GROMACS .gro file of N, CA, C and O in nm:
model
  420
    1MET      N    1   9.183  23.407   9.597
    1MET     CA    2   9.282  23.479   9.688
    1MET      C    3   9.343  23.590   9.637
    1MET      O    4   9.445  23.563   9.469
    2VAL      N    5   9.399  23.687   9.649
    2VAL     CA    6   9.455  23.747   9.590
    2VAL      C    7   9.620  23.786   9.730
    2VAL      O    8   9.624  23.809   9.874
    3PHE      N    9   9.699  23.763   9.711
    3PHE     CA   10   9.868  23.799   9.752
    3PHE      C   11   9.884  23.971   9.732
    3PHE      O   12   9.976  23.944   9.623
    4VAL      N   13   9.904  23.995   9.812
    4VAL     CA   14   9.972  24.215   9.737
    4VAL      C   15  10.155  24.133   9.772
    4VAL      O   16  10.206  24.145   9.926
    5MET      N   17  10.238  24.187   9.649
    5MET     CA   18  10.370  24.215   9.641
    5MET      C   19  10.391  24.316   9.635
    5MET      O   20  10.510  24.336   9.736
    6GLU      N   21  10.357  24.447   9.604
    6GLU     CA   22  10.400  24.553   9.597
    6GLU      C   23  10.256  24.602   9.627
    6GLU      O   24  10.152  24.638   9.573
    7GLY      N   25  10.227  24.744   9.691
    7GLY     CA   26  10.117  24.873   9.718
    7GLY      C   27  10.025  24.802   9.748
    7GLY      O   28  10.043  24.740   9.843
    8GLU      N   29   9.910  24.883   9.695
    8GLU     CA   30   9.702  24.871   9.793
    8GLU      C   31   9.688  24.818   9.739
    8GLU      O   32   9.651  24.889   9.622
    9LEU      N   33   9.593  24.700   9.774
    9LEU     CA   34   9.450  24.710   9.706
    9LEU      C   35   9.300  24.721   9.809
    9LEU      O   36   9.338  24.719   9.938
   10ASP      N   37   9.233  24.793   9.789
   10ASP     CA   38   9.068  24.766   9.854
   10ASP      C   39   9.022  24.614   9.797
   10ASP      O   40   9.004  24.643   9.666
   11VAL      N   41   8.986  24.601   9.869
   11VAL     CA   42   8.907  24.445   9.793
   11VAL      C   43   8.765  24.433   9.936
   11VAL      O   44   8.757  24.495   9.998
   12GLY      N   45   8.676  24.342   9.829
   12GLY     CA   46   8.589  24.263   9.873
   12GLY      C   47   8.517  24.251   9.833
   12GLY      O   48   8.530  24.138   9.713
   13PHE      N   49   8.365  24.155   9.866
   13PHE     CA   50   8.329  24.117   9.867
   13PHE      C   51   8.149  24.121   9.885
   13PHE      O   52   8.159  24.179   9.985
   14ILE      N   53   8.095  24.080   9.778
   14ILE     CA   54   7.881  24.109   9.861
   14ILE      C   55   7.871  23.927   9.912
   14ILE      O   56   7.864  23.885   9.850
   15THR      N   57   7.766  23.926  10.058
   15THR     CA   58   7.710  23.848  10.076
   15THR      C   59   7.577  23.816   9.998
   15THR      O   60   7.544  23.856   9.948
   16THR      N   61   7.587  23.710  10.062
   16THR     CA   62   7.423  23.591   9.973
   16THR      C   63   7.305  23.712  10.076
   16THR      O   64   7.251  23.652   9.988
   17ALA      N   65   7.347  23.761  10.163
   17ALA     CA   66   7.281  23.866  10.239
   17ALA      C   67   7.254  24.049  10.173
   17ALA      O   68   7.207  24.070  10.254
   18ASN      N   69   7.387  24.054  10.067
   18ASN     CA   70   7.383  24.153  10.012
   18ASN      C   71   7.511  24.241  10.145
   18ASN      O   72   7.420  24.363  10.123
   19VAL      N   73   7.511  24.198  10.212
   19VAL     CA   74   7.622  24.275  10.329
   19VAL      C   75   7.747  24.311  10.235
   19VAL      O   76   7.806  24.209  10.211
   20LEU      N   77   7.883  24.434  10.205
   20LEU     CA   78   7.949  24.430  10.191
   20LEU      C   79   8.007  24.363  10.282
   20LEU      O   80   8.042  24.414  10.405
   21VAL      N   81   8.171  24.332  10.256
   21VAL     CA   82   8.257  24.289  10.355
   21VAL      C   83   8.392  24.323  10.239
   21VAL      O   84   8.432  24.265  10.132
   22SER      N   85   8.431  24.456  10.339
   22SER     CA   86   8.584  24.507  10.233
   22SER      C   87   8.660  24.550  10.350
   22SER      O   88   8.638  24.497  10.476
   23LYS      N   89   8.810  24.544  10.285
   23LYS     CA   90   8.969  24.566  10.317
   23LYS      C   91   9.055  24.641  10.268
   23LYS      O   92   9.057  24.621  10.112
   24GLN      N   93   9.143  24.705  10.341
   24GLN     CA   94   9.277  24.735  10.284
   24GLN      C   95   9.346  24.656  10.255
   24GLN      O   96   9.386  24.635  10.446
   25ILE      N   97   9.400  24.589  10.210
   25ILE     CA   98   9.516  24.534  10.164
   25ILE      C   99   9.680  24.569  10.156
   25ILE      O  100   9.635  24.652  10.060
   26THR      N  101   9.810  24.601  10.216
   26THR     CA  102   9.918  24.653  10.153
   26THR      C  103   9.967  24.459  10.182
   26THR      O  104  10.029  24.409  10.162
   27LYS      N  105  10.141  24.533  10.094
   27LYS     CA  106  10.216  24.466  10.057
   27LYS      C  107  10.224  24.357  10.137
   27LYS      O  108  10.158  24.378  10.340
   28GLY      N  109  10.260  24.241  10.150
   28GLY     CA  110  10.247  24.094  10.259
   28GLY      C  111  10.103  24.055  10.302
   28GLY      O  112  10.092  23.918  10.329
   29GLU      N  113  10.004  24.112  10.243
   29GLU     CA  114   9.894  24.072  10.323
   29GLU      C  115   9.829  23.951  10.183
   29GLU      O  116   9.836  24.020  10.126
   30VAL      N  117   9.735  23.882  10.216
   30VAL     CA  118   9.698  23.804  10.144
   30VAL      C  119   9.471  23.805  10.184
   30VAL      O  120   9.487  23.833  10.272
   31PHE      N  121   9.371  23.820  10.058
   31PHE     CA  122   9.275  23.826  10.093
   31PHE      C  123   9.165  23.716  10.008
   31PHE      O  124   9.239  23.726   9.900
   32VAL      N  125   9.077  23.654  10.068
   32VAL     CA  126   9.054  23.561  10.042
   32VAL      C  127   8.914  23.581   9.956
   32VAL      O  128   8.829  23.608  10.077
   33PHE      N  129   8.834  23.583   9.873
   33PHE     CA  130   8.719  23.599   9.796
   33PHE      C  131   8.650  23.400   9.845
   33PHE      O  132   8.701  23.377   9.795
   34PRO      N  133   8.493  23.450   9.869
   34PRO     CA  134   8.445  23.278   9.928
   34PRO      C  135   8.439  23.235   9.770
   34PRO      O  136   8.365  23.394   9.680
   35ARG      N  137   8.372  23.174   9.695
   35ARG     CA  138   8.389  23.098   9.599
   35ARG      C  139   8.222  23.156   9.549
   35ARG      O  140   8.141  23.138   9.621
   36GLY      N  141   8.198  23.225   9.405
   36GLY     CA  142   8.136  23.226   9.389
   36GLY      C  143   8.059  23.314   9.381
   36GLY      O  144   7.939  23.428   9.378
   37LEU      N  145   8.084  23.463   9.500
   37LEU     CA  146   8.027  23.546   9.537
   37LEU      C  147   8.018  23.674   9.409
   37LEU      O  148   8.215  23.638   9.388
   38VAL      N  149   8.033  23.798   9.393
   38VAL     CA  150   8.010  23.944   9.371
   38VAL      C  151   8.181  23.962   9.418
   38VAL      O  152   8.163  23.980   9.588
   39HIS      N  153   8.280  24.010   9.450
   39HIS     CA  154   8.364  24.070   9.440
   39HIS      C  155   8.449  24.148   9.385
   39HIS      O  156   8.443  24.182   9.269
   40PHE      N  157   8.519  24.192   9.417
   40PHE     CA  158   8.652  24.327   9.391
   40PHE      C  159   8.747  24.345   9.408
   40PHE      O  160   8.813  24.313   9.551
   41GLN      N  161   8.813  24.362   9.356
   41GLN     CA  162   8.986  24.486   9.422
   41GLN      C  163   9.013  24.554   9.306
   41GLN      O  164   9.006  24.585   9.177
   42LYS      N  165   9.038  24.649   9.403
   42LYS     CA  166   9.072  24.843   9.303
   42LYS      C  167   9.206  24.857   9.351
   42LYS      O  168   9.205  24.906   9.503
   43ASN      N  169   9.312  24.901   9.269
   43ASN     CA  170   9.438  25.007   9.364
   43ASN      C  171   9.433  25.102   9.440
   43ASN      O  172   9.357  25.186   9.339
   44ASN      N  173   9.440  25.079   9.541
   44ASN     CA  174   9.431  25.262   9.583
   44ASN      C  175   9.505  25.327   9.660
   44ASN      O  176   9.532  25.469   9.682
   45GLY      N  177   9.651  25.277   9.552
   45GLY     CA  178   9.755  25.382   9.611
   45GLY      C  179   9.820  25.452   9.499
   45GLY      O  180   9.776  25.468   9.351
   46LYS      N  181   9.945  25.500   9.498
   46LYS     CA  182   9.975  25.605   9.393
   46LYS      C  183  10.072  25.546   9.262
   46LYS      O  184  10.088  25.639   9.273
   47VAL      N  185  10.173  25.424   9.338
   47VAL     CA  186  10.199  25.389   9.222
   47VAL      C  187  10.084  25.257   9.216
   47VAL      O  188  10.014  25.161   9.260
   48PRO      N  189  10.198  25.123   9.069
   48PRO     CA  190  10.122  25.030   9.079
   48PRO      C  191  10.121  24.905   9.144
   48PRO      O  192  10.216  24.904   9.248
   49ALA      N  193  10.017  24.857   9.119
   49ALA     CA  194  10.044  24.725   9.231
   49ALA      C  195  10.038  24.637   9.184
   49ALA      O  196  10.065  24.595   9.088
   50ALA      N  197  10.102  24.509   9.229
   50ALA     CA  198  10.165  24.419   9.178
   50ALA      C  199  10.103  24.244   9.310
   50ALA      O  200  10.064  24.267   9.395
   51VAL      N  201   9.991  24.184   9.235
   51VAL     CA  202   9.978  24.092   9.300
   51VAL      C  203   9.964  23.941   9.237
   51VAL      O  204  10.008  23.960   9.140
   52ILE      N  205   9.947  23.880   9.386
   52ILE     CA  206   9.957  23.728   9.290
   52ILE      C  207   9.827  23.716   9.345
   52ILE      O  208   9.783  23.713   9.459
   53SER      N  209   9.743  23.618   9.194
   53SER     CA  210   9.575  23.581   9.225
   53SER      C  211   9.628  23.391   9.177
   53SER      O  212   9.753  23.328   9.155
   54ALA      N  213   9.531  23.384   9.340
   54ALA     CA  214   9.503  23.210   9.290
   54ALA      C  215   9.328  23.149   9.245
   54ALA      O  216   9.275  23.241   9.332
   55PHE      N  217   9.331  23.080   9.181
   55PHE     CA  218   9.193  23.045   9.155
   55PHE      C  219   9.165  22.892   9.228
   55PHE      O  220   9.334  22.794   9.253
   56ASN      N  221   9.045  22.828   9.218
   56ASN     CA  222   9.059  22.699   9.312
   56ASN      C  223   9.029  22.604   9.207
   56ASN      O  224   8.969  22.511   9.199
   57SER      N  225   9.074  22.615   9.093
   57SER     CA  226   9.033  22.532   8.993
   57SER      C  227   9.104  22.596   8.868
   57SER      O  228   9.171  22.665   8.808
   58GLN      N  229   9.152  22.439   8.771
   58GLN     CA  230   9.228  22.482   8.674
   58GLN      C  231   9.161  22.594   8.550
   58GLN      O  232   9.190  22.650   8.466
   59LEU      N  233   9.062  22.600   8.574
   59LEU     CA  234   8.977  22.689   8.483
   59LEU      C  235   8.853  22.739   8.589
   59LEU      O  236   8.762  22.727   8.545
   60PRO      N  237   8.894  22.843   8.600
   60PRO     CA  238   8.823  22.925   8.702
   60PRO      C  239   8.699  22.999   8.627
   60PRO      O  240   8.583  23.014   8.740
   61GLY      N  241   8.745  23.073   8.507
   61GLY     CA  242   8.657  23.174   8.484
   61GLY      C  243   8.619  23.233   8.522
   61GLY      O  244   8.628  23.300   8.641
   62THR      N  245   8.573  23.354   8.429
   62THR     CA  246   8.491  23.497   8.489
   62THR      C  247   8.427  23.579   8.418
   62THR      O  248   8.410  23.490   8.361
   63GLN      N  249   8.379  23.634   8.512
   63GLN     CA  250   8.262  23.681   8.478
   63GLN      C  251   8.223  23.855   8.488
   63GLN      O  252   8.233  23.853   8.610
   64SER      N  253   8.166  23.874   8.360
   64SER     CA  254   8.245  24.081   8.430
   64SER      C  255   8.088  24.086   8.375
   64SER      O  256   7.977  24.050   8.277
   65ILE      N  257   8.007  24.144   8.516
   65ILE     CA  258   7.852  24.166   8.560
   65ILE      C  259   7.865  24.278   8.461
   65ILE      O  260   7.685  24.270   8.404
   66PRO      N  261   7.887  24.383   8.454
   66PRO     CA  262   7.794  24.503   8.354
   66PRO      C  263   7.816  24.421   8.195
   66PRO      O  264   7.720  24.456   8.161
   67THR      N  265   7.915  24.382   8.135
   67THR     CA  266   7.911  24.344   8.021
   67THR      C  267   7.757  24.225   8.036
   67THR      O  268   7.729  24.229   7.871
   68THR      N  269   7.812  24.127   8.066
   68THR     CA  270   7.694  24.013   8.105
   68THR      C  271   7.563  24.033   8.144
   68THR      O  272   7.467  24.043   8.073
   69LEU      N  273   7.523  24.192   8.189
   69LEU     CA  274   7.414  24.200   8.223
   69LEU      C  275   7.312  24.303   8.083
   69LEU      O  276   7.253  24.344   8.045
   70PHE      N  277   7.433  24.429   8.077
   70PHE     CA  278   7.439  24.526   7.958
   70PHE      C  279   7.441  24.488   7.837
   70PHE      O  280   7.444  24.541   7.712
   71GLY      N  281   7.503  24.401   7.771
   71GLY     CA  282   7.598  24.318   7.691
   71GLY      C  283   7.540  24.186   7.630
   71GLY      O  284   7.605  24.140   7.512
   72ALA      N  285   7.448  24.123   7.706
   72ALA     CA  286   7.423  23.986   7.687
   72ALA      C  287   7.298  24.006   7.488
   72ALA      O  288   7.334  24.112   7.481
   73SER      N  289   7.334  23.844   7.490
   73SER     CA  290   7.242  23.866   7.345
   73SER      C  291   7.183  23.756   7.307
   73SER      O  292   7.261  23.630   7.317
   74PRO      N  293   7.052  23.737   7.337
   74PRO     CA  294   6.981  23.817   7.367
   74PRO      C  295   6.996  23.891   7.412
   74PRO      O  296   7.079  23.840   7.542
   75THR      N  297   6.903  24.026   7.378
   75THR     CA  298   6.932  24.135   7.519
   75THR      C  299   6.865  24.062   7.705
   75THR      O  300   6.739  24.019   7.655
   76VAL      N  301   6.899  24.091   7.809
   76VAL     CA  302   6.843  24.070   7.896
   76VAL      C  303   6.731  24.217   7.878
   76VAL      O  304   6.748  24.338   7.892
   77PRO      N  305   6.575  24.192   7.864
   77PRO     CA  306   6.520  24.299   7.897
   77PRO      C  307   6.515  24.429   7.970
   77PRO      O  308   6.512  24.435   8.122
   78ASP      N  309   6.459  24.565   7.899
   78ASP     CA  310   6.547  24.681   7.961
   78ASP      C  311   6.439  24.726   8.066
   78ASP      O  312   6.506  24.748   8.193
   79ASP      N  313   6.309  24.664   8.067
   79ASP     CA  314   6.274  24.683   8.216
   79ASP      C  315   6.285  24.599   8.335
   79ASP      O  316   6.280  24.671   8.439
   80ILE      N  317   6.337  24.504   8.279
   80ILE     CA  318   6.398  24.415   8.449
   80ILE      C  319   6.523  24.461   8.443
   80ILE      O  320   6.554  24.479   8.599
   81LEU      N  321   6.633  24.563   8.442
   81LEU     CA  322   6.743  24.580   8.410
   81LEU      C  323   6.697  24.728   8.508
   81LEU      O  324   6.734  24.777   8.612
   82ALA      N  325   6.579  24.804   8.418
   82ALA     CA  326   6.536  24.897   8.469
   82ALA      C  327   6.460  24.938   8.675
   82ALA      O  328   6.535  24.984   8.738
   83GLN      N  329   6.365  24.852   8.688
   83GLN     CA  330   6.341  24.833   8.757
   83GLN      C  331   6.474  24.757   8.911
   83GLN      O  332   6.469  24.805   8.995
   84THR      N  333   6.547  24.659   8.836
   84THR     CA  334   6.663  24.545   8.930
   84THR      C  335   6.729  24.706   8.993
   84THR      O  336   6.797  24.768   9.101
   85PHE      N  337   6.777  24.779   8.919
   85PHE     CA  338   6.896  24.900   8.931
   85PHE      C  339   6.796  25.053   8.947
   85PHE      O  340   6.858  25.147   8.985
   86GLN      N  341   6.671  25.055   8.986
   86GLN     CA  342   6.597  25.181   9.017
   86GLN      C  343   6.686  25.274   8.884
   86GLN      O  344   6.622  25.383   8.933
   87ILE      N  345   6.671  25.267   8.771
   87ILE     CA  346   6.702  25.366   8.684
   87ILE      C  347   6.538  25.308   8.563
   87ILE      O  348   6.470  25.281   8.627
   88SER      N  349   6.559  25.458   8.462
   88SER     CA  350   6.447  25.467   8.319
   88SER      C  351   6.523  25.350   8.250
   88SER      O  352   6.656  25.300   8.254
   89THR      N  353   6.398  25.300   8.175
   89THR     CA  354   6.440  25.262   8.063
   89THR      C  355   6.533  25.295   7.947
   89THR      O  356   6.613  25.267   7.910
   90GLU      N  357   6.550  25.496   7.930
   90GLU     CA  358   6.631  25.544   7.894
   90GLU      C  359   6.718  25.550   7.959
   90GLU      O  360   6.839  25.510   7.834
   91ASP      N  361   6.809  25.507   8.050
   91ASP     CA  362   6.911  25.481   8.115
   91ASP      C  363   6.971  25.356   8.084
   91ASP      O  364   7.110  25.376   8.032
   92VAL      N  365   6.898  25.265   8.062
   92VAL     CA  366   6.896  25.159   8.025
   92VAL      C  367   6.982  25.158   7.891
   92VAL      O  368   7.073  25.038   7.899
   93GLN      N  369   6.903  25.156   7.829
   93GLN     CA  370   6.931  25.187   7.663
   93GLN      C  371   7.098  25.269   7.639
   93GLN      O  372   7.141  25.220   7.551
   94GLN      N  373   7.099  25.343   7.804
   94GLN     CA  374   7.196  25.451   7.667
   94GLN      C  375   7.400  25.314   7.713
   94GLN      O  376   7.400  25.331   7.664
   95ILE      N  377   7.313  25.331   7.892
   95ILE     CA  378   7.429  25.209   7.932
   95ILE      C  379   7.417  25.089   7.813
   95ILE      O  380   7.569  25.026   7.813
   96LYS      N  381   7.334  25.032   7.770
   96LYS     CA  382   7.335  24.899   7.690
   96LYS      C  383   7.409  24.953   7.577
   96LYS      O  384   7.496  24.860   7.514
   97SER      N  385   7.401  25.050   7.515
   97SER     CA  386   7.474  25.124   7.409
   97SER      C  387   7.630  25.129   7.426
   97SER      O  388   7.676  25.107   7.342
   98LYS      N  389   7.683  25.175   7.520
   98LYS     CA  390   7.821  25.151   7.544
   98LYS      C  391   7.894  24.993   7.539
   98LYS      O  392   8.015  25.024   7.533
   99PHE      N  393   7.805  24.933   7.539
   99PHE     CA  394   7.846  24.764   7.577
   99PHE      C  395   7.802  24.678   7.439
   99PHE      O  396   7.814  24.555   7.432
  100ALA      N  397   7.757  24.763   7.330
  100ALA     CA  398   7.731  24.700   7.200
  100ALA      C  399   7.870  24.675   7.160
  100ALA      O  400   7.838  24.497   7.091
  101SER      N  401   7.943  24.742   7.147
  101SER     CA  402   8.103  24.618   7.167
  101SER      C  403   8.148  24.540   7.121
  101SER      O  404   8.233  24.483   7.113
  102ALA      N  405   8.110  24.514   7.308
  102ALA     CA  406   8.167  24.430   7.399
  102ALA      C  407   8.116  24.289   7.380
  102ALA      O  408   8.118  24.207   7.394
  103LYS      N  409   7.967  24.287   7.254
  103LYS     CA  410   7.937  24.174   7.263
  103LYS      C  411   8.020  24.087   7.168
  103LYS      O  412   8.111  24.074   7.114
  104LYS      N  413   7.952  23.891   7.215
  104LYS     CA  414   8.125  23.856   7.164
  104LYS      C  415   8.025  23.812   7.101
  104LYS      O  416   7.959  23.801   7.018
  105PHE      N  417   8.110  23.701   6.961
  105PHE     CA  418   8.103  23.675   6.826
  105PHE      C  419   8.084  23.553   6.811
  105PHE      O  420   8.035  23.491   6.882
   0.00000   0.00000   0.00000
């Protein structure tokens, strides 16, 4: 959940049926993300936004999808990522190279 104290955000999530649900929220508004769904929030204003966020657990955890897919160790096979994103394996390798430094220890 996010509560906007200042500024404005574009927020949204993708349902399990791959439907995007999105909205622009401004000062004083709240948006709730369903548990376990891929979601985003982006400052859409000309000034910094301030938000209060809440999670449904003491240890909610987060997972960066790009880092998870392209920086995993061992790596996700190039052909699987290429087919998933409908790009070439060369493009996958180029993207993976950008996440090489993001690997966990």
